[in-house]
mmCIF file of C-alpha atoms in Angstrom:
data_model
loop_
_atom_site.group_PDB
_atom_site.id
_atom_site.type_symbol
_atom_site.label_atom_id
_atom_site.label_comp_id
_atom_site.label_asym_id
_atom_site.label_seq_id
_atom_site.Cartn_x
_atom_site.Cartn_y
_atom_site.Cartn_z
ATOM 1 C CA UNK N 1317 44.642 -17.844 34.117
ATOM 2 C CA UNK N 1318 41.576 -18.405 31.297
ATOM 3 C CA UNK N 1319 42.369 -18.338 27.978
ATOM 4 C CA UNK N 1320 41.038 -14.592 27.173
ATOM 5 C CA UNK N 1321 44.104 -13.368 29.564
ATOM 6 C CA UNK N 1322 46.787 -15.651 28.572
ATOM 7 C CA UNK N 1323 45.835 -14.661 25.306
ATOM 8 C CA UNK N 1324 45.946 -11.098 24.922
ATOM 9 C CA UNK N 1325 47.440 -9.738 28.459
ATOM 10 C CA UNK N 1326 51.102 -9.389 26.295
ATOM 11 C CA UNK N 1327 50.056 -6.506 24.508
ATOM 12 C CA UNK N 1328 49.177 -4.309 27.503
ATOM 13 C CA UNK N 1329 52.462 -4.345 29.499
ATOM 14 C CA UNK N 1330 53.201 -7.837 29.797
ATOM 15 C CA UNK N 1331 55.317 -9.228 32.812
ATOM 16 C CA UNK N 1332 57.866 -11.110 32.481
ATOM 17 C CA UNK N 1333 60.250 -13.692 34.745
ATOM 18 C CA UNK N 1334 63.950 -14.804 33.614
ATOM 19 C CA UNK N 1335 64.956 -17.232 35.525
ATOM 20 C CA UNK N 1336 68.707 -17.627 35.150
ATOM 21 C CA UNK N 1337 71.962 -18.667 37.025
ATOM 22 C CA UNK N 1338 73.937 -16.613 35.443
ATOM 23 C CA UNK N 1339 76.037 -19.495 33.662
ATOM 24 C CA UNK N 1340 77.422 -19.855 30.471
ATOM 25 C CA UNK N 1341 74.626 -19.159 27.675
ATOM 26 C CA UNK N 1342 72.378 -17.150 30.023
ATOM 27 C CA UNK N 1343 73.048 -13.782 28.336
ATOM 28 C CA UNK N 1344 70.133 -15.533 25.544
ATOM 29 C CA UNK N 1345 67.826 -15.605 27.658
ATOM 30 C CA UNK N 1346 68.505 -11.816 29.251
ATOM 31 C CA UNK N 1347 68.677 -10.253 26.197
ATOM 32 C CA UNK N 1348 65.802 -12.284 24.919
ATOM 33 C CA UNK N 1349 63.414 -11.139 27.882
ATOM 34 C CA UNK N 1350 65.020 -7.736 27.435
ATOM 35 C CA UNK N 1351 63.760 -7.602 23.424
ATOM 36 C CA UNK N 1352 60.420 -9.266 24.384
ATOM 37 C CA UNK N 1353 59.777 -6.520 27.445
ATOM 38 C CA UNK N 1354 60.698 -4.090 25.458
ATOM 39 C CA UNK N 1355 58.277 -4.982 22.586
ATOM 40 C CA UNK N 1356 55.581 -5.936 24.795
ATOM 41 C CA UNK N 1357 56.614 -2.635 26.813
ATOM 42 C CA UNK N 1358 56.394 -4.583 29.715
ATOM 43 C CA UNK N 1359 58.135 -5.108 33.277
ATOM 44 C CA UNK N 1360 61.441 -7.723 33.756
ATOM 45 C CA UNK N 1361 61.683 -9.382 37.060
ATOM 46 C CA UNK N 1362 65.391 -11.551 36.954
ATOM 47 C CA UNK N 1363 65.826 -14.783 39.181
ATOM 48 C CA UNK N 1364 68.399 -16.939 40.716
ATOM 49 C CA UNK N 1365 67.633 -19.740 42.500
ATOM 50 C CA UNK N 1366 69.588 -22.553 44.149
ATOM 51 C CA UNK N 1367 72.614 -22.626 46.388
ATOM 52 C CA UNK N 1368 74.295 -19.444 47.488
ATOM 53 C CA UNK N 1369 77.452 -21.514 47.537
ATOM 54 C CA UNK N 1370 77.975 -22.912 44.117
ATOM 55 C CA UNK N 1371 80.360 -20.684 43.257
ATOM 56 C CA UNK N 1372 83.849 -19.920 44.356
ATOM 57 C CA UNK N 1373 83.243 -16.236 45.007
ATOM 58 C CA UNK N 1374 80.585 -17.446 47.164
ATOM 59 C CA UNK N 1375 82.138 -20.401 49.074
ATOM 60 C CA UNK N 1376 85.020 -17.626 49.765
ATOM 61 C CA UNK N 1377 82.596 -14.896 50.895
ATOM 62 C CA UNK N 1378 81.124 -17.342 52.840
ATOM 63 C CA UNK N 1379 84.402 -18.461 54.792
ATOM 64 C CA UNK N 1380 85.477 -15.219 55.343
ATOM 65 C CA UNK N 1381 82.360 -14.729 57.696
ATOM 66 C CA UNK N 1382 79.216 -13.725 55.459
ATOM 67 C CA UNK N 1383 75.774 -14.803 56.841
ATOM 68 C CA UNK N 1384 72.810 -16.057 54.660
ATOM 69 C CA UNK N 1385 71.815 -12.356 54.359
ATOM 70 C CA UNK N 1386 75.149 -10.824 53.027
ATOM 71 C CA UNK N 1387 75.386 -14.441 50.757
ATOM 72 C CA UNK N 1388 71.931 -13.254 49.314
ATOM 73 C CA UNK N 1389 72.436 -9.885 48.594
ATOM 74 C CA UNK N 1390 76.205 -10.452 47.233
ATOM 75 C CA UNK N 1391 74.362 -12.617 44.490
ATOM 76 C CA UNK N 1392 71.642 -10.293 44.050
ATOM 77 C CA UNK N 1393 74.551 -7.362 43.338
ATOM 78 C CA UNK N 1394 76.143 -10.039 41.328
ATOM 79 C CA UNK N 1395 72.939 -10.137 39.030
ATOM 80 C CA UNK N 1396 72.135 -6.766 38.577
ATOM 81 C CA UNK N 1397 75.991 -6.013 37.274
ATOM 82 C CA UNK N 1398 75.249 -8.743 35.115
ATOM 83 C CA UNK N 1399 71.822 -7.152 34.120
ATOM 84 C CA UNK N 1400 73.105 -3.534 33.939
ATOM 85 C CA UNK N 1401 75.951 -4.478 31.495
ATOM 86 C CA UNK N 1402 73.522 -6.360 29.506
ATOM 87 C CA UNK N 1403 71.726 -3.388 29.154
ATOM 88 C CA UNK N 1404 68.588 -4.747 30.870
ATOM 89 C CA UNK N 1405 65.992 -2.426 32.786
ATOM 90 C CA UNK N 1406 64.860 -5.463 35.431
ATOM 91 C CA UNK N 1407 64.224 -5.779 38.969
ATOM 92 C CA UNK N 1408 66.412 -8.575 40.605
ATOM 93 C CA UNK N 1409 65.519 -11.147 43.123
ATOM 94 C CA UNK N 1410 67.648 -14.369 45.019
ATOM 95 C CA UNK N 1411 65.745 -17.437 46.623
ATOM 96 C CA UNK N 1412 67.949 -19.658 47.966
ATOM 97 C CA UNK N 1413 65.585 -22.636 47.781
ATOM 98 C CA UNK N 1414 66.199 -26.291 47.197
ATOM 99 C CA UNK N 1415 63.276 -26.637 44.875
ATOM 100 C CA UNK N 1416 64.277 -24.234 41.744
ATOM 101 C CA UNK N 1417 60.869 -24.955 40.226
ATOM 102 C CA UNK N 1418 58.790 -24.496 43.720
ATOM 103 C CA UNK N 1419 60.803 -21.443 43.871
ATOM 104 C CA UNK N 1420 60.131 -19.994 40.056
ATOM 105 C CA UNK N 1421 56.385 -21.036 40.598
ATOM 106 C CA UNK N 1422 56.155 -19.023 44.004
ATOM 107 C CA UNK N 1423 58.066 -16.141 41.965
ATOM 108 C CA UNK N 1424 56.251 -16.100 38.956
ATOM 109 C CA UNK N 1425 52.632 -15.876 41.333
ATOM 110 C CA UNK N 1426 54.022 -13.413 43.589
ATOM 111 C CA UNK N 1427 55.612 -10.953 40.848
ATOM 112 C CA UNK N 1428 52.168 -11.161 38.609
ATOM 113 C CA UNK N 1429 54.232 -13.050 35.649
ATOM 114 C CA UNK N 1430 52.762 -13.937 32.378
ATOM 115 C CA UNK N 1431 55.535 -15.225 30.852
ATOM 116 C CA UNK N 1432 58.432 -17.560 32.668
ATOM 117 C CA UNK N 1433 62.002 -16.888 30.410
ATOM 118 C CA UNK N 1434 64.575 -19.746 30.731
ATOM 119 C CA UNK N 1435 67.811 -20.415 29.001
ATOM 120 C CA UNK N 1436 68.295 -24.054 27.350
ATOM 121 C CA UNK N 1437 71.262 -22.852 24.919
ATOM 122 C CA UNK N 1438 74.202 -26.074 24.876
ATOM 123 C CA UNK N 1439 73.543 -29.738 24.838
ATOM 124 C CA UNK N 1440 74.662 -30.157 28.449
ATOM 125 C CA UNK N 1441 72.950 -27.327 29.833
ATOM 126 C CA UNK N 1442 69.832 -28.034 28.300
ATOM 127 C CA UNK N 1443 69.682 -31.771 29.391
ATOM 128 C CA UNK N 1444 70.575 -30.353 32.526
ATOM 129 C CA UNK N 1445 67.976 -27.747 32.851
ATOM 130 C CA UNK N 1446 65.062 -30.409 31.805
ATOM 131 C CA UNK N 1447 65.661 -32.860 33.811
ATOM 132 C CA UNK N 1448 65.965 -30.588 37.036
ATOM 133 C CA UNK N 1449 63.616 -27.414 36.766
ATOM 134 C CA UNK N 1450 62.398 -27.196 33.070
ATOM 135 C CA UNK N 1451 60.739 -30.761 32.836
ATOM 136 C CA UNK N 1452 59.088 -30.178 36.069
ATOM 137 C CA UNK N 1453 57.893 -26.022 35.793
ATOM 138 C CA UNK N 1454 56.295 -27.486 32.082
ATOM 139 C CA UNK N 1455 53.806 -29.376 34.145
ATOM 140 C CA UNK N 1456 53.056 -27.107 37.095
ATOM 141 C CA UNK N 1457 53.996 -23.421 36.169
ATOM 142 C CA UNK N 1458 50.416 -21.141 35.110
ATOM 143 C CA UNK N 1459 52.498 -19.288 32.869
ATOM 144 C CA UNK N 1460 53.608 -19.864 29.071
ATOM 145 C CA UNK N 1461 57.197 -21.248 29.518
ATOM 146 C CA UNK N 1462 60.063 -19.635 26.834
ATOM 147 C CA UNK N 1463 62.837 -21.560 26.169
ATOM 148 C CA UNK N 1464 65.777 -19.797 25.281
ATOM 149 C CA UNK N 1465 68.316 -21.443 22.999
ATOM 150 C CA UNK N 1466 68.521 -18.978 20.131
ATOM 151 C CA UNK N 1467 70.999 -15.488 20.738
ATOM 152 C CA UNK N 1468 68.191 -13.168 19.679
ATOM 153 C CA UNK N 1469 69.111 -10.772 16.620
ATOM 154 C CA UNK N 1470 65.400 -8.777 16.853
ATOM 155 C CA UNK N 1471 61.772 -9.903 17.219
ATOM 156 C CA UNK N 1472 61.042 -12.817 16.214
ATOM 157 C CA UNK N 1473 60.145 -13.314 12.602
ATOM 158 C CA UNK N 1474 59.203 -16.698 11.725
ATOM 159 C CA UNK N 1475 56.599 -18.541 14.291
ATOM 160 C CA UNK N 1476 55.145 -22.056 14.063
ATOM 161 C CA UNK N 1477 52.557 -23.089 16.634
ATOM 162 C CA UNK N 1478 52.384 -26.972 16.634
ATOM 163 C CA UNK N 1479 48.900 -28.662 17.024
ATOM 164 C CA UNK N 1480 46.629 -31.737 17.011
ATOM 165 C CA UNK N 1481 43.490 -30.154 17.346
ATOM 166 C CA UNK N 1482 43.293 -30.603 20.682
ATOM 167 C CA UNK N 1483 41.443 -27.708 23.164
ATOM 168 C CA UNK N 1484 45.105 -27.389 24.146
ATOM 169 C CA UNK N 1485 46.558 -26.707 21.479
ATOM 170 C CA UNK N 1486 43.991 -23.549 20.586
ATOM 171 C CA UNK N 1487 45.139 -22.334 24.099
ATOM 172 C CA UNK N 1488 48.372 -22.359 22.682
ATOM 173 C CA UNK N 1489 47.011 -20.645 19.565
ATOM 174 C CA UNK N 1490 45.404 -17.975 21.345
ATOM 175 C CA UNK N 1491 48.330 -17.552 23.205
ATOM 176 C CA UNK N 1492 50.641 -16.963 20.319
ATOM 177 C CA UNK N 1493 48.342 -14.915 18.705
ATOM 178 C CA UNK N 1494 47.995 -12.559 21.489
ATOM 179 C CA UNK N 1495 51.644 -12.552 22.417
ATOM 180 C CA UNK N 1496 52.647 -11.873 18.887
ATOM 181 C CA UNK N 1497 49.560 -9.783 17.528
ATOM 182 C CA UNK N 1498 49.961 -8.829 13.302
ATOM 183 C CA UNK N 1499 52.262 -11.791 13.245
ATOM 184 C CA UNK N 1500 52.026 -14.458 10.770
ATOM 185 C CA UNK N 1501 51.796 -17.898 12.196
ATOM 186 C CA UNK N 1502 52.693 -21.437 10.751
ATOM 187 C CA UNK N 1503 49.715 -23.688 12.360
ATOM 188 C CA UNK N 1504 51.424 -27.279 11.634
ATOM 189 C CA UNK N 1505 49.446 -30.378 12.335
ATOM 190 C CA UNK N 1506 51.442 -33.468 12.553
ATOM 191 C CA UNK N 1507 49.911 -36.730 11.574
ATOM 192 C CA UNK N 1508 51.769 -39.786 12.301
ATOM 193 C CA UNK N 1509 50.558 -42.871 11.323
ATOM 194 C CA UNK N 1510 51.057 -45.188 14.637
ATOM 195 C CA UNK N 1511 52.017 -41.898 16.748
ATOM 196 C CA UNK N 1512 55.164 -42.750 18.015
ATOM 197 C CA UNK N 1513 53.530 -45.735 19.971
ATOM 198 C CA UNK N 1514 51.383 -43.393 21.503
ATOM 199 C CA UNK N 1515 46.748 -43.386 21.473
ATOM 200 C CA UNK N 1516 46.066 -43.494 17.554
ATOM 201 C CA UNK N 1517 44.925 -40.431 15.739
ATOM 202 C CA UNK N 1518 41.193 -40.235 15.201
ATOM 203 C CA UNK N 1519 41.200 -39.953 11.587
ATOM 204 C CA UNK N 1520 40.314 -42.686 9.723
ATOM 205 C CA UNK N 1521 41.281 -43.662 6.092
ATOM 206 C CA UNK N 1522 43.433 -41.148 5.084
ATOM 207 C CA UNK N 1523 44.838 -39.401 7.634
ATOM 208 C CA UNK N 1524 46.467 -36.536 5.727
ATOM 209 C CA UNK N 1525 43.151 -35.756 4.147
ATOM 210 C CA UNK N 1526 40.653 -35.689 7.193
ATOM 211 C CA UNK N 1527 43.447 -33.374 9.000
ATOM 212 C CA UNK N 1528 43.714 -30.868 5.817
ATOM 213 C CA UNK N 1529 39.809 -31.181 5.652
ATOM 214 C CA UNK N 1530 39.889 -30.506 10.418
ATOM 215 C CA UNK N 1531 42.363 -27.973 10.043
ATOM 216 C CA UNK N 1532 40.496 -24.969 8.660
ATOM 217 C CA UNK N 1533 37.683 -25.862 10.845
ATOM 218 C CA UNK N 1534 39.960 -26.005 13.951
ATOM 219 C CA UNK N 1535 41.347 -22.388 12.582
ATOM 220 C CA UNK N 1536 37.659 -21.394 11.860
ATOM 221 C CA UNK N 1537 36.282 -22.242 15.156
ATOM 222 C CA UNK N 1538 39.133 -20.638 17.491
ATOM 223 C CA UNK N 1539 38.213 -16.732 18.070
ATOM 224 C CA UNK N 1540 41.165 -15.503 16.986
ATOM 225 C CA UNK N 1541 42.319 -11.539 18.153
ATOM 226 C CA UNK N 1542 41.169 -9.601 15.055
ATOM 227 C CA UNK N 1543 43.770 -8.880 12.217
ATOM 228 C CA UNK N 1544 45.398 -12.841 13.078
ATOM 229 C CA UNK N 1545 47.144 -14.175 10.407
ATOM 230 C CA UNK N 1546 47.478 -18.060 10.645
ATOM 231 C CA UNK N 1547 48.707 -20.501 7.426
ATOM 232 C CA UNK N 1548 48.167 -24.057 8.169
ATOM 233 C CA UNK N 1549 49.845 -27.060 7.308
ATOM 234 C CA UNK N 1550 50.095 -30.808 7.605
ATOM 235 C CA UNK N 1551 53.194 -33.150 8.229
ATOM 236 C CA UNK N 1552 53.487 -36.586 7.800
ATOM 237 C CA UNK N 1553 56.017 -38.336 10.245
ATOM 238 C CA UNK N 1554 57.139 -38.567 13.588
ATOM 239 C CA UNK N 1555 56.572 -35.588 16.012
ATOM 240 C CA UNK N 1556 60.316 -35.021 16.616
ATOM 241 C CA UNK N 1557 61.215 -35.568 12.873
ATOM 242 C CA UNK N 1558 58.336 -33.800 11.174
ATOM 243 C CA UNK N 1559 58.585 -30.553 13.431
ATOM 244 C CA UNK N 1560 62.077 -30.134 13.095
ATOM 245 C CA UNK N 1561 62.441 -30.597 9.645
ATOM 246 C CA UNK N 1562 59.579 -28.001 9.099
ATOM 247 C CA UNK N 1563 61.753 -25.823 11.281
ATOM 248 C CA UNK N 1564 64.755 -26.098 9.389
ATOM 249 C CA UNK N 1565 63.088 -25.697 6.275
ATOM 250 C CA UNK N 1566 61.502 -22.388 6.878
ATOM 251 C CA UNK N 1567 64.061 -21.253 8.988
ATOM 252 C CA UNK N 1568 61.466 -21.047 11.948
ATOM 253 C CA UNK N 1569 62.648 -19.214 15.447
ATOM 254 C CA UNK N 1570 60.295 -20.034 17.458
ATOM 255 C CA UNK N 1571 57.854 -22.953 18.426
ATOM 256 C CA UNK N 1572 54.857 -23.164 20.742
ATOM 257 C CA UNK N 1573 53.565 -26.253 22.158
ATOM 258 C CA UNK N 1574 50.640 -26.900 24.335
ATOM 259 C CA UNK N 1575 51.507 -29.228 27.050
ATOM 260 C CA UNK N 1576 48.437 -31.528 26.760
ATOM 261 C CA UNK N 1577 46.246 -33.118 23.916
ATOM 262 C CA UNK N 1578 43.758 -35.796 22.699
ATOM 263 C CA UNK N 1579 47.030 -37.970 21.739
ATOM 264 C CA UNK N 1580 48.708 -37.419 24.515
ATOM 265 C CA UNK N 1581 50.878 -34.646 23.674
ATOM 266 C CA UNK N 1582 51.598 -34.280 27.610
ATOM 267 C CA UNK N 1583 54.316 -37.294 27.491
ATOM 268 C CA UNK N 1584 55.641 -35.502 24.118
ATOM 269 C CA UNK N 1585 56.299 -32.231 26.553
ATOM 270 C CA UNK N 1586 57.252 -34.251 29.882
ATOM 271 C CA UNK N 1587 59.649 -37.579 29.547
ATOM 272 C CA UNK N 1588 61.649 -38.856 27.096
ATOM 273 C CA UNK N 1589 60.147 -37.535 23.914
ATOM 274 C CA UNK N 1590 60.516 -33.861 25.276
ATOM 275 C CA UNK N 1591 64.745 -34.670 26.027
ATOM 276 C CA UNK N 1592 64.162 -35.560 22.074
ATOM 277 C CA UNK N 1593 62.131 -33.251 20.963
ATOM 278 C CA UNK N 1594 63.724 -30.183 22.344
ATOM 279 C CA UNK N 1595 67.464 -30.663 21.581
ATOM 280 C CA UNK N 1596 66.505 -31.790 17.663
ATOM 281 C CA UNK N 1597 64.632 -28.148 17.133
ATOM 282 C CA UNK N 1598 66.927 -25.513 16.612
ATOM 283 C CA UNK N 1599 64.874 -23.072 17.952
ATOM 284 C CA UNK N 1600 63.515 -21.298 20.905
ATOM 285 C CA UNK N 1601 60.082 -23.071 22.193
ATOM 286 C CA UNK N 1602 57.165 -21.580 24.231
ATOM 287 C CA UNK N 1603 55.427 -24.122 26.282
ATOM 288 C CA UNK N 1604 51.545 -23.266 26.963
ATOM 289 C CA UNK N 1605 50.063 -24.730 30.024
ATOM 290 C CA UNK N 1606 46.356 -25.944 30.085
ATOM 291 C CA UNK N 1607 44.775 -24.456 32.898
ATOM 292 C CA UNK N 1608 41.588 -26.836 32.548
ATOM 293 C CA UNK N 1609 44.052 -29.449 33.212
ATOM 294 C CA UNK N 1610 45.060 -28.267 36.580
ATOM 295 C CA UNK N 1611 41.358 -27.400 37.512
ATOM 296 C CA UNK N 1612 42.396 -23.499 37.169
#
């Protein structure tokens, strides 16, 4: 996918994927995709992946004679009540696949998605979800990747799209600019002095400065969909600290990362840092894949 479609496919009937397991907190992410599909007026293709048995109704069924066919399509019935009383136009699909990521990848390719939905609402079930399916779909999937922690109360209103300047981060950019067109967005550059251990910035003296002075020119050189409205800013601090303070300030709802960059923003989206990262912000986050970096 090259930047020119991840950028502006949204606004002409957008595709989405929710991927959900229909535990506690998934209704965020269904009504979520719901909102965004119908905003985007786009199609909803629903999800669940994993073991047909993890569930009593299931493991009964299952006893009581049901084959892998009856299993699937019990669980696919299963979601679409769950969809229907939501309120959700979607088509619904069941893998039962060991590999949830392999498995929302496949999905995602075969069902044309642009966007991958996925709930992270709870401590537990978003440490859960990262270090199983989220942490590993953030460096594979083709697709932006929404995380869903937020219960949705309308469109989003307040976006910030994180940056460092990085080729990356302007996919990300374009992205958010094309998924949410006439929308404001908070471009907020991050300098940290010894980067959270990480390659050191290449500004030299002060840091602050060069990065107000790169900023504009970063904005200036990105082609931007016309009538983009972007208002930059620069952070001092840790990535972690600074973002989610910025969040909380100005009330933010949603974030967008790009999952590489010149400072290694990859092991701020993957590892550690991510765990960190995404249960301080208070927010729902879109990761942006760079398809240079998988040679696509």
């Amino acid at each position: 996918m090259n930047e020119l479609k991840q950028s502006s496919r949204a606004g002409a009937a957008a595709r989405l994927l929710l991927a959900t397991d229909l535990g506690p907190g998934c209704d965020r992410a269904m009504d979520r995709a719901a909102q965004l599909t119908g905003e985007w007026g786009g199609e909803l293709t629903a999800l669940i992946v994993g073991n047909l048995l993890s569930s009593p109704e299931r493991i009964l069924a299952w006893a009581e004679g049901a084959d892998e066919k009856a299993l699937t399509e019990a669980v696919r019935q299963q979601l679409m009540r769950e969809l229907k009383a939501a309120g959700v136009d979607a088509q619904a699909r069941v893998v039962n696949h060991a590999d949830k990521a392999a498995a929302i990848r496949e999905t995602a390719q075969a069902v044309g998605a642009d966007v991958i939905v996925c709930g992270a609402s709870g401590r537990g079930l978003l440490e859960r979800v990262l270090g199983s399916t989220v942490e590993r779909l953030a460096g594979t999937a083709a697709q932006p990747l929404l995380l869903v922690r937020r219960r949705p109360a309308g469109p989003y209103r307040k976006i910030a799209v994180a940056t460092d300047c990085s080729a990356s981060s302007r996919q990300a950019l374009l992205s958010a600019a094309g998924l949410f067109p006439q929308r404001e967005l908070d471009l907020c550059h991050v300098v940290t002095p010894l980067m959270s251990g990480l390659a050191a910035p290449r500004h030299g003296g002060d840091s602050v400065d060069m990065a107000q002075t790169e900023l504009p020119e970063f904005i200036a050189a990105t082609q931007l969909p016309a009538g983009s409205r972007i208002k930059p800013s620069v952070q001092r601090g840790s990535v972690e600290t600074a973002l989610t303070n910025y969040v909380r300030r100005h009330d933010v709802e949603l974030v967008v990362l790009g999952s590489h960059g010149r400072s290694g923003l990859l092991d701020l989206l993957i590892g550690s840092t991510a765990m960190k990262l995404l249960e301080w912000l208070p927010c729902d986050v879109l990761l942006v894949p760079d398809s240079r970096a998988r040679g696509t």
